[in-house]
PDB file of C-alpha atoms in Angstrom:
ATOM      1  CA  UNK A   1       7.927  18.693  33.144  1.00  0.00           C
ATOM      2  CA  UNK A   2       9.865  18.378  30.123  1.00  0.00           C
ATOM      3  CA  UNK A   3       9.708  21.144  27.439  1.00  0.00           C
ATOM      4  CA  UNK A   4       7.329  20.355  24.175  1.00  0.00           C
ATOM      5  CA  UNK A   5       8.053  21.925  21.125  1.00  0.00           C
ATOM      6  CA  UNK A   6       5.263  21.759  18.116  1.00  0.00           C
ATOM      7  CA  UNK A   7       8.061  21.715  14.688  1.00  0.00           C
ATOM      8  CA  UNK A   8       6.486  21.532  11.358  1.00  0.00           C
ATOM      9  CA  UNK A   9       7.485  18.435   9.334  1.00  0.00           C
ATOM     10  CA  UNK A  10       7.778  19.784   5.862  1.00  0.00           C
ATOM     11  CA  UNK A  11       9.367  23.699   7.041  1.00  0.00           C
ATOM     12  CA  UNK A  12      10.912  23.629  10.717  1.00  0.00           C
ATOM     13  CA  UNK A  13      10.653  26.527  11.994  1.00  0.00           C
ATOM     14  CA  UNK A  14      14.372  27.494  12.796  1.00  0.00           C
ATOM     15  CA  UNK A  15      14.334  29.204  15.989  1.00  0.00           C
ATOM     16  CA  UNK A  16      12.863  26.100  17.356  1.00  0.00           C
ATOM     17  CA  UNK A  17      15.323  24.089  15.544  1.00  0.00           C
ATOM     18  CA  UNK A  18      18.238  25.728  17.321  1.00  0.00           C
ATOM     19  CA  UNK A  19      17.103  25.926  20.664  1.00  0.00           C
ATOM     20  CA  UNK A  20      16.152  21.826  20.529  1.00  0.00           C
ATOM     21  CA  UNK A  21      20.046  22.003  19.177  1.00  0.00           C
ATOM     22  CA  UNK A  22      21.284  23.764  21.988  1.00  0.00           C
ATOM     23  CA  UNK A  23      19.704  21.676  24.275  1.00  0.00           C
ATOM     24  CA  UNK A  24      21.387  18.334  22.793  1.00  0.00           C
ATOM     25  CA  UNK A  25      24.454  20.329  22.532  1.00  0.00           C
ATOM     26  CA  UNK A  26      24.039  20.712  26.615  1.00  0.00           C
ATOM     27  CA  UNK A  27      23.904  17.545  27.019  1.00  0.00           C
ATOM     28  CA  UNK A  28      19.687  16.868  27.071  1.00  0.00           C
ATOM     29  CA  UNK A  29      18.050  14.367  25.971  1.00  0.00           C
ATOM     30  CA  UNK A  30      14.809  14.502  23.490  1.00  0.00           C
ATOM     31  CA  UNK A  31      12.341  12.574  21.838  1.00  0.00           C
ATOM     32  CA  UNK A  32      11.763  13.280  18.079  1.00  0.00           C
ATOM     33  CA  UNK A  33       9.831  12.529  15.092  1.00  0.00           C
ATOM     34  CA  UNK A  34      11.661  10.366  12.668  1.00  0.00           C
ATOM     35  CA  UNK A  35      10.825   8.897   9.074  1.00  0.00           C
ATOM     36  CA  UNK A  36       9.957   5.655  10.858  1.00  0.00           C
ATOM     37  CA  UNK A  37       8.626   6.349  14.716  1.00  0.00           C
ATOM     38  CA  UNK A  38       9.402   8.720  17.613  1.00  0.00           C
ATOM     39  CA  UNK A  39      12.773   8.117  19.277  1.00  0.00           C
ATOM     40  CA  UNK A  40      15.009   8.936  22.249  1.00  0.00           C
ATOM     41  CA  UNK A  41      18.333  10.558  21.174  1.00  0.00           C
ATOM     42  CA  UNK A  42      21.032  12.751  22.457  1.00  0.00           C
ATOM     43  CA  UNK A  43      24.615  14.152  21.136  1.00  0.00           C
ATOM     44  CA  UNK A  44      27.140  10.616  20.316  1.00  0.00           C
ATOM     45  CA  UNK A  45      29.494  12.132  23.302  1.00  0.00           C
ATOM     46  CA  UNK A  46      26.644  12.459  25.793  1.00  0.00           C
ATOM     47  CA  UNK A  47      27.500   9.607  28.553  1.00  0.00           C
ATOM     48  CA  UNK A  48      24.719  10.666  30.997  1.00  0.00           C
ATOM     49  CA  UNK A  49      22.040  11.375  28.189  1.00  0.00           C
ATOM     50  CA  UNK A  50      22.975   7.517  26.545  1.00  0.00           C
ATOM     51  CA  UNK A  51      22.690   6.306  30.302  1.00  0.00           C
ATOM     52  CA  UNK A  52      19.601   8.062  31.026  1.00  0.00           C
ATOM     53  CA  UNK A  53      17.984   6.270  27.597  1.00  0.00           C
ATOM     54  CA  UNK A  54      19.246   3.122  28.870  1.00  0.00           C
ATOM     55  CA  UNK A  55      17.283   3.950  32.032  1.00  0.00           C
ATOM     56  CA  UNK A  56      13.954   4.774  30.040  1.00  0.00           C
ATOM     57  CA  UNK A  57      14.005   1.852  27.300  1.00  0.00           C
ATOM     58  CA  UNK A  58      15.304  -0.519  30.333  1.00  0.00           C
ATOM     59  CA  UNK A  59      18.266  -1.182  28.201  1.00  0.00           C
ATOM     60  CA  UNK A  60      21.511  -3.328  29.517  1.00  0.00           C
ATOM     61  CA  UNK A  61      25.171  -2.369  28.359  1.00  0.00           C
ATOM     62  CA  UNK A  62      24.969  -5.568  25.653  1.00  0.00           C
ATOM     63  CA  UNK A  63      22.380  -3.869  23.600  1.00  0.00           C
ATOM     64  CA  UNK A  64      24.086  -1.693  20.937  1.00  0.00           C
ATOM     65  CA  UNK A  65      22.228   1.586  20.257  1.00  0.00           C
ATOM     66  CA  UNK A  66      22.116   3.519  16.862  1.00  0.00           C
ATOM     67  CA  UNK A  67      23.806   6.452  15.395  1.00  0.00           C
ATOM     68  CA  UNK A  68      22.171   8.687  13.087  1.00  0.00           C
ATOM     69  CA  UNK A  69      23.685  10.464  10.258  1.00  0.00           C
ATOM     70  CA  UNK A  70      23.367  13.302   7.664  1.00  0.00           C
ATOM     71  CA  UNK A  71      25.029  11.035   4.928  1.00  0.00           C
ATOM     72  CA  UNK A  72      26.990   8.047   3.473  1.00  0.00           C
ATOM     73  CA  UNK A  73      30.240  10.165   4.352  1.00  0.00           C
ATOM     74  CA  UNK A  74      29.679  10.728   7.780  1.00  0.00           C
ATOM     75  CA  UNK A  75      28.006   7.164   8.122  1.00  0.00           C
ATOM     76  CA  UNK A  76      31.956   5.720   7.231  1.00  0.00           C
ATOM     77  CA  UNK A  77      33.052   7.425   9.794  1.00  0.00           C
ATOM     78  CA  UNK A  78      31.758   5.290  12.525  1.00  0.00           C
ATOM     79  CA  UNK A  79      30.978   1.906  10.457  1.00  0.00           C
ATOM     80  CA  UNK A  80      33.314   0.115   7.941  1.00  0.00           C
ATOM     81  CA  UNK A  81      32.012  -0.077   4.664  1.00  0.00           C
ATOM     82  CA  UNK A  82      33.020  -2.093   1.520  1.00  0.00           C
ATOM     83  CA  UNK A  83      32.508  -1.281  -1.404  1.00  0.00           C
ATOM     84  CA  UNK A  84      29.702  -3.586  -1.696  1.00  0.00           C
ATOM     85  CA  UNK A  85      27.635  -2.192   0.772  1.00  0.00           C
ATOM     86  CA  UNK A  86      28.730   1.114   0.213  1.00  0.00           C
ATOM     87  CA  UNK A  87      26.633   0.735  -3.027  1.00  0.00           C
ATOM     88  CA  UNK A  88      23.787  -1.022  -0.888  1.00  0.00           C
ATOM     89  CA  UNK A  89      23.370   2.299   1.573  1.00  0.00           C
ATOM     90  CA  UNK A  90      23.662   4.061  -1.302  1.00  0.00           C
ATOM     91  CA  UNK A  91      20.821   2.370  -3.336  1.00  0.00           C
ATOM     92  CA  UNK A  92      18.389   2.904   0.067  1.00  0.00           C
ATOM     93  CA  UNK A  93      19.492   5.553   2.300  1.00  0.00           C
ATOM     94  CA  UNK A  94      17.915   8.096   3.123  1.00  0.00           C
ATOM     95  CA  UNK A  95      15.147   5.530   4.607  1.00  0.00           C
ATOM     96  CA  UNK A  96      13.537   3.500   7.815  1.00  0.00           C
ATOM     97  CA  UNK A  97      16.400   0.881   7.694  1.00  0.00           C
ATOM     98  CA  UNK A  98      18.911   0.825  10.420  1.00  0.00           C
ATOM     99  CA  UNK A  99      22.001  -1.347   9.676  1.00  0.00           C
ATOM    100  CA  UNK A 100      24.150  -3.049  11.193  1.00  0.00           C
ATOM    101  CA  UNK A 101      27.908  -2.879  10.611  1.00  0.00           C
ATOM    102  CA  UNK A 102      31.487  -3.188  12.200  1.00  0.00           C
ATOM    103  CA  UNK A 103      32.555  -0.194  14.527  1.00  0.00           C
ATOM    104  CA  UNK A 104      35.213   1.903  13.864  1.00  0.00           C
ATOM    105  CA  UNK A 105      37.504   2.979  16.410  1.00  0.00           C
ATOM    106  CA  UNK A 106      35.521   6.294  16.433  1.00  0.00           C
ATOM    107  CA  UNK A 107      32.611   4.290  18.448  1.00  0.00           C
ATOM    108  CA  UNK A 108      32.865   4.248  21.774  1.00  0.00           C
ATOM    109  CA  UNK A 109      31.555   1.406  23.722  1.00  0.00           C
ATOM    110  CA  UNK A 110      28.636   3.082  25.172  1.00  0.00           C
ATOM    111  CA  UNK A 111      27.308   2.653  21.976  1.00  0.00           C
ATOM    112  CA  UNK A 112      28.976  -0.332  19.933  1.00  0.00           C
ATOM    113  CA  UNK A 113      27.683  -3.809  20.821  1.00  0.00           C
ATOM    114  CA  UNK A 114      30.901  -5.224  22.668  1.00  0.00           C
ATOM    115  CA  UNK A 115      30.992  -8.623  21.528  1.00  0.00           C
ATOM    116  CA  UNK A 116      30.698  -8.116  17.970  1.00  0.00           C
ATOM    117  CA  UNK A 117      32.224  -5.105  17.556  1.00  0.00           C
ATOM    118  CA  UNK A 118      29.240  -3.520  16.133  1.00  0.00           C
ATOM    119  CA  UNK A 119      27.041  -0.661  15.969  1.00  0.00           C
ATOM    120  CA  UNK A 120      23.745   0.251  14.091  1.00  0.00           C
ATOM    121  CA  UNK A 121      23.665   3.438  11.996  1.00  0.00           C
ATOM    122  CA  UNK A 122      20.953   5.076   9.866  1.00  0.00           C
ATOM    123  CA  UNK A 123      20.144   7.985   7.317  1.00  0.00           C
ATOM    124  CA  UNK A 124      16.752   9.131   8.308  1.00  0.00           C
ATOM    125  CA  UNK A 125      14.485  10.767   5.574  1.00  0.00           C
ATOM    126  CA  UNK A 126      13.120  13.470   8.117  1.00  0.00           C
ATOM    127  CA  UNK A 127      13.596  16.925   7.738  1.00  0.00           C
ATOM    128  CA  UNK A 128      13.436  17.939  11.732  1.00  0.00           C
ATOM    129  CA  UNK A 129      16.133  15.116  12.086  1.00  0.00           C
ATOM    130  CA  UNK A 130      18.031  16.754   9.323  1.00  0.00           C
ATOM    131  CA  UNK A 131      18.282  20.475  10.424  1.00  0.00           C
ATOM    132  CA  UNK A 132      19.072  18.880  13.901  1.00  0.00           C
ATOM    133  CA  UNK A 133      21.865  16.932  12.799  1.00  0.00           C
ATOM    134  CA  UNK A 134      22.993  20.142  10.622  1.00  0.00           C
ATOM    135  CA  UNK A 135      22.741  22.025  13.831  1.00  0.00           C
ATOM    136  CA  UNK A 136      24.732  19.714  15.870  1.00  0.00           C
ATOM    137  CA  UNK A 137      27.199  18.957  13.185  1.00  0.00           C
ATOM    138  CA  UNK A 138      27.580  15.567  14.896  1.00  0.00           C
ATOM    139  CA  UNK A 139      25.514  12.207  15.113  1.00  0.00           C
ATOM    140  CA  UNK A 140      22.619  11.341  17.214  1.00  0.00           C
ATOM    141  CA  UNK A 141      22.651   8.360  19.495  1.00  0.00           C
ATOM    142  CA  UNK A 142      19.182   6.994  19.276  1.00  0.00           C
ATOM    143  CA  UNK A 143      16.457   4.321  19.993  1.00  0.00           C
ATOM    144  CA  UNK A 144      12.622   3.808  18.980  1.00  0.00           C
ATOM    145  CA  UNK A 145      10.802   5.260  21.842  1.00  0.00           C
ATOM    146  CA  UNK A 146       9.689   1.842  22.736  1.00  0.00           C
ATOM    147  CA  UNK A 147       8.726   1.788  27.132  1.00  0.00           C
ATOM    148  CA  UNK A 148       9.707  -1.644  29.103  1.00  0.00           C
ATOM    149  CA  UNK A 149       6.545  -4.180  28.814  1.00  0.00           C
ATOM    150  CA  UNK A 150       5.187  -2.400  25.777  1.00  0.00           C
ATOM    151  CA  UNK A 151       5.281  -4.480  21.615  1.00  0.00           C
ATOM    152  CA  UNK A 152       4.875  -1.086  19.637  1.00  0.00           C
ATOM    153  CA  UNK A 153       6.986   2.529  19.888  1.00  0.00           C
ATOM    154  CA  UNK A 154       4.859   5.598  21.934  1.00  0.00           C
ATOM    155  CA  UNK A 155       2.614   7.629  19.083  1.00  0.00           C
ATOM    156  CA  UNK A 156       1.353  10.712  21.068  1.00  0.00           C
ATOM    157  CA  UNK A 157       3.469  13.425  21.907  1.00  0.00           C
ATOM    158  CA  UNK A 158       0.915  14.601  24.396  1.00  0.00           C
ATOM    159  CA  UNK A 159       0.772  11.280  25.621  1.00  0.00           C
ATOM    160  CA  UNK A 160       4.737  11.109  25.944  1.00  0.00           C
ATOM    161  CA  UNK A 161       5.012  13.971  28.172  1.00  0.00           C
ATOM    162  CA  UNK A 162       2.370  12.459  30.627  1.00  0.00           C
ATOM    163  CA  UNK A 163       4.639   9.459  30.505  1.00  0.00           C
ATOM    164  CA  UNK A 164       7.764  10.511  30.327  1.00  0.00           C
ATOM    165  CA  UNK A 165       7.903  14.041  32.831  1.00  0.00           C
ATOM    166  CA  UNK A 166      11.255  15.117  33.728  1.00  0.00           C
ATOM    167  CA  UNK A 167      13.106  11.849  32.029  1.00  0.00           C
ATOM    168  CA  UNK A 168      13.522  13.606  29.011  1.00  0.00           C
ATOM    169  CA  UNK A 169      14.414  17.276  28.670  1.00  0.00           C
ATOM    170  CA  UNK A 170      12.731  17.904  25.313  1.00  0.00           C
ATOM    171  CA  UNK A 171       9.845  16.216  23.427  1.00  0.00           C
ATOM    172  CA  UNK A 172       9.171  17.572  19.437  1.00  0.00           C
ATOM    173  CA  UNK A 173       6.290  17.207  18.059  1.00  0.00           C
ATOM    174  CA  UNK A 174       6.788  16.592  14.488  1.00  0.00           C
ATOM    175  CA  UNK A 175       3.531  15.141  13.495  1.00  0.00           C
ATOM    176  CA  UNK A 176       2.354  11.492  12.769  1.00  0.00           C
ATOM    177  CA  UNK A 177       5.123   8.599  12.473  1.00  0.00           C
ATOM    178  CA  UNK A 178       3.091   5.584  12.783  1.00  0.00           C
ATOM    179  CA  UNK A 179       3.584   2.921  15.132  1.00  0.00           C
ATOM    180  CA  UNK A 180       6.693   0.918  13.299  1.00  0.00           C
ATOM    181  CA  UNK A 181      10.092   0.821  14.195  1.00  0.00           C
ATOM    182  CA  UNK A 182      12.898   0.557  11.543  1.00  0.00           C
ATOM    183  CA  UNK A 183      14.045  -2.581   9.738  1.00  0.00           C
ATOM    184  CA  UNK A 184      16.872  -3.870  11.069  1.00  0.00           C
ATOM    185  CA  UNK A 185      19.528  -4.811   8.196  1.00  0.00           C
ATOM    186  CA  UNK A 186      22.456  -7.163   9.571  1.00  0.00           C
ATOM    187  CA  UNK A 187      25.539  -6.215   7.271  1.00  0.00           C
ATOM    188  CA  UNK A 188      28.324  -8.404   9.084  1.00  0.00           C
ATOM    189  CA  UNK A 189      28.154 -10.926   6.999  1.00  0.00           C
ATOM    190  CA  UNK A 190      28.415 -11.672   3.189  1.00  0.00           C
ATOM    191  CA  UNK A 191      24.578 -11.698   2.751  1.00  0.00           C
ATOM    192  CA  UNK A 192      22.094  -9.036   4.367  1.00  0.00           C
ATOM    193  CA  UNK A 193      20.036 -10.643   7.308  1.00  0.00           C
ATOM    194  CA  UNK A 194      16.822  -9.210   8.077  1.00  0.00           C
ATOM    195  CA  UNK A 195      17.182  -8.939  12.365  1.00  0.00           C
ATOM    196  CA  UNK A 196      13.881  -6.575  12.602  1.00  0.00           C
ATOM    197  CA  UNK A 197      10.966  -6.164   9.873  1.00  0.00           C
ATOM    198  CA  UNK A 198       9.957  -2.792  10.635  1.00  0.00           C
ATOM    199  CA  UNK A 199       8.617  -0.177   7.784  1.00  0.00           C
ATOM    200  CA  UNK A 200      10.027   0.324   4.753  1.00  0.00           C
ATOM    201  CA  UNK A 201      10.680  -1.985   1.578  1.00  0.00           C
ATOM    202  CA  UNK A 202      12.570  -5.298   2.517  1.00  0.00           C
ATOM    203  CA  UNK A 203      13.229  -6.192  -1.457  1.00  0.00           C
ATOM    204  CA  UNK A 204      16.836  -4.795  -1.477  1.00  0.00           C
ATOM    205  CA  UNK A 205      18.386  -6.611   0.854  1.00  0.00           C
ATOM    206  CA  UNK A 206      16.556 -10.059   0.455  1.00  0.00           C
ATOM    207  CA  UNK A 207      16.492 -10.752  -3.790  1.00  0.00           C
ATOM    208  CA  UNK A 208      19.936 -11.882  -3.089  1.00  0.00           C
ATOM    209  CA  UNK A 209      20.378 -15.582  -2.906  1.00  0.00           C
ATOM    210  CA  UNK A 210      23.826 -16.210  -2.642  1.00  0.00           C
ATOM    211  CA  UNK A 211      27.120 -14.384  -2.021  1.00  0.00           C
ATOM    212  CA  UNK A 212      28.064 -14.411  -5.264  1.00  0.00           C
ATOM    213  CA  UNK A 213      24.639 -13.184  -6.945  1.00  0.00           C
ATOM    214  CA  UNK A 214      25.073 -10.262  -3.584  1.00  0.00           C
ATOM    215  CA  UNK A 215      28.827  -9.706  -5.447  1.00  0.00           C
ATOM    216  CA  UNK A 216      27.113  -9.205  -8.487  1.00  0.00           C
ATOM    217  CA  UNK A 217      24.518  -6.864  -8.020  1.00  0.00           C
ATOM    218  CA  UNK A 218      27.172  -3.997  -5.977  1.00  0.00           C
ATOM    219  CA  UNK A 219      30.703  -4.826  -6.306  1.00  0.00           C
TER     220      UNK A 219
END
């Protein structure tokens, strides 16, 4: 049975914090609360742990998984950003919005989304997700903690160890998350496309009609 660790949302307790860390750093992989729903992550280098998630979520090699960040300057490491949606991430990061944006060569292709030459990255607002990423001093690969056959992500902690057993090496309990994934924000293109409507405010990336009224509101 997997470990279960009961982290306060608001203050985590730090002890717990760094043994959840060292167990990522190891090479585990955990479920954990986010600002959106629970997910599956482990360390960006972590071949087995991103294999083993594939294995859980019934994932093939074509779907691109998501890095998480601390910031905007850590975020540019791994996705090319002009300076138009530089300004964009800016205006709604930290938040439940992953995007989508073209790799870097610092993304290997475990992760990208081999055709396109993409991979999704977000700036949770979560402060478990925070001290972890602190801890780790490195990015999380992640997905919603959604199980093959099911519409909505897992909401019980309890409930995911009974499910999950061994597959996963850590499960935090961080408190509700609700049942909604994160939106989904294609960034490819010259206009934001809306792949996933998950939570959080769609406003931002939709008011824009046109490439040239996008140009106008952040370049």
């Amino acid at each position: 049975m997997s470990q279960f660790f009961k982290i306060h949302p608001d203050n985590p307790q730090l002890h717990l914090i760094r043994q959840a860390a060292s167990l990522l750093i190891k090479g585990g992989l955990i479920v954990y609360p986010t600002d959106s729903a629970y997910a599956l992550g482990c360390k960006m280098r972590n071949k087995d742990g991103i294999q083993r998630l594939r294995q859980i979520r019934e994932l093939d090699d074509r779907h691109s998984l998501t890095l998480l960040c601390r910031n905007l300057s850590e975020l540019a490491k791994y996705a090319q950003l002009e300076n138009p949606i530089f300004r964009l991430l800016k205006a709604t990061t930290p938040g439940p919005y992953t995007f989508l944006l073209p790799a870097t060569q610092e993304v290997s292709k475990t992760i990208m989304n081999t055709k396109r030459k993409t991979v999704g990255v977000r700036i949770p607002n979560n402060k478990i997700v925070h001290a972890l990423l602190e801890m780790i001093d490195q990015p999380l690969v992640s997905s919603s903690l959604i199980l093959p056959g099911a519409d909505l992500p897992l909401l019980e902690p309890e409930a995911m160890r009974d499910m999950l057993g061994e597959r996963v090496d850590l499960i935090i309990d961080g408190g509700p998350c609700g049942l909604e994934p994160s939106t989904v924000v294609d960034l490819v293109d010259s206009l934001p496309r809306i792949v996933r409507k998950g939570r959080g405010d769609i406003r931002p990336f939709v008011e824009s009609t046109s490439p040239l009224d996008f140009c106008r509101r952040f370049c």
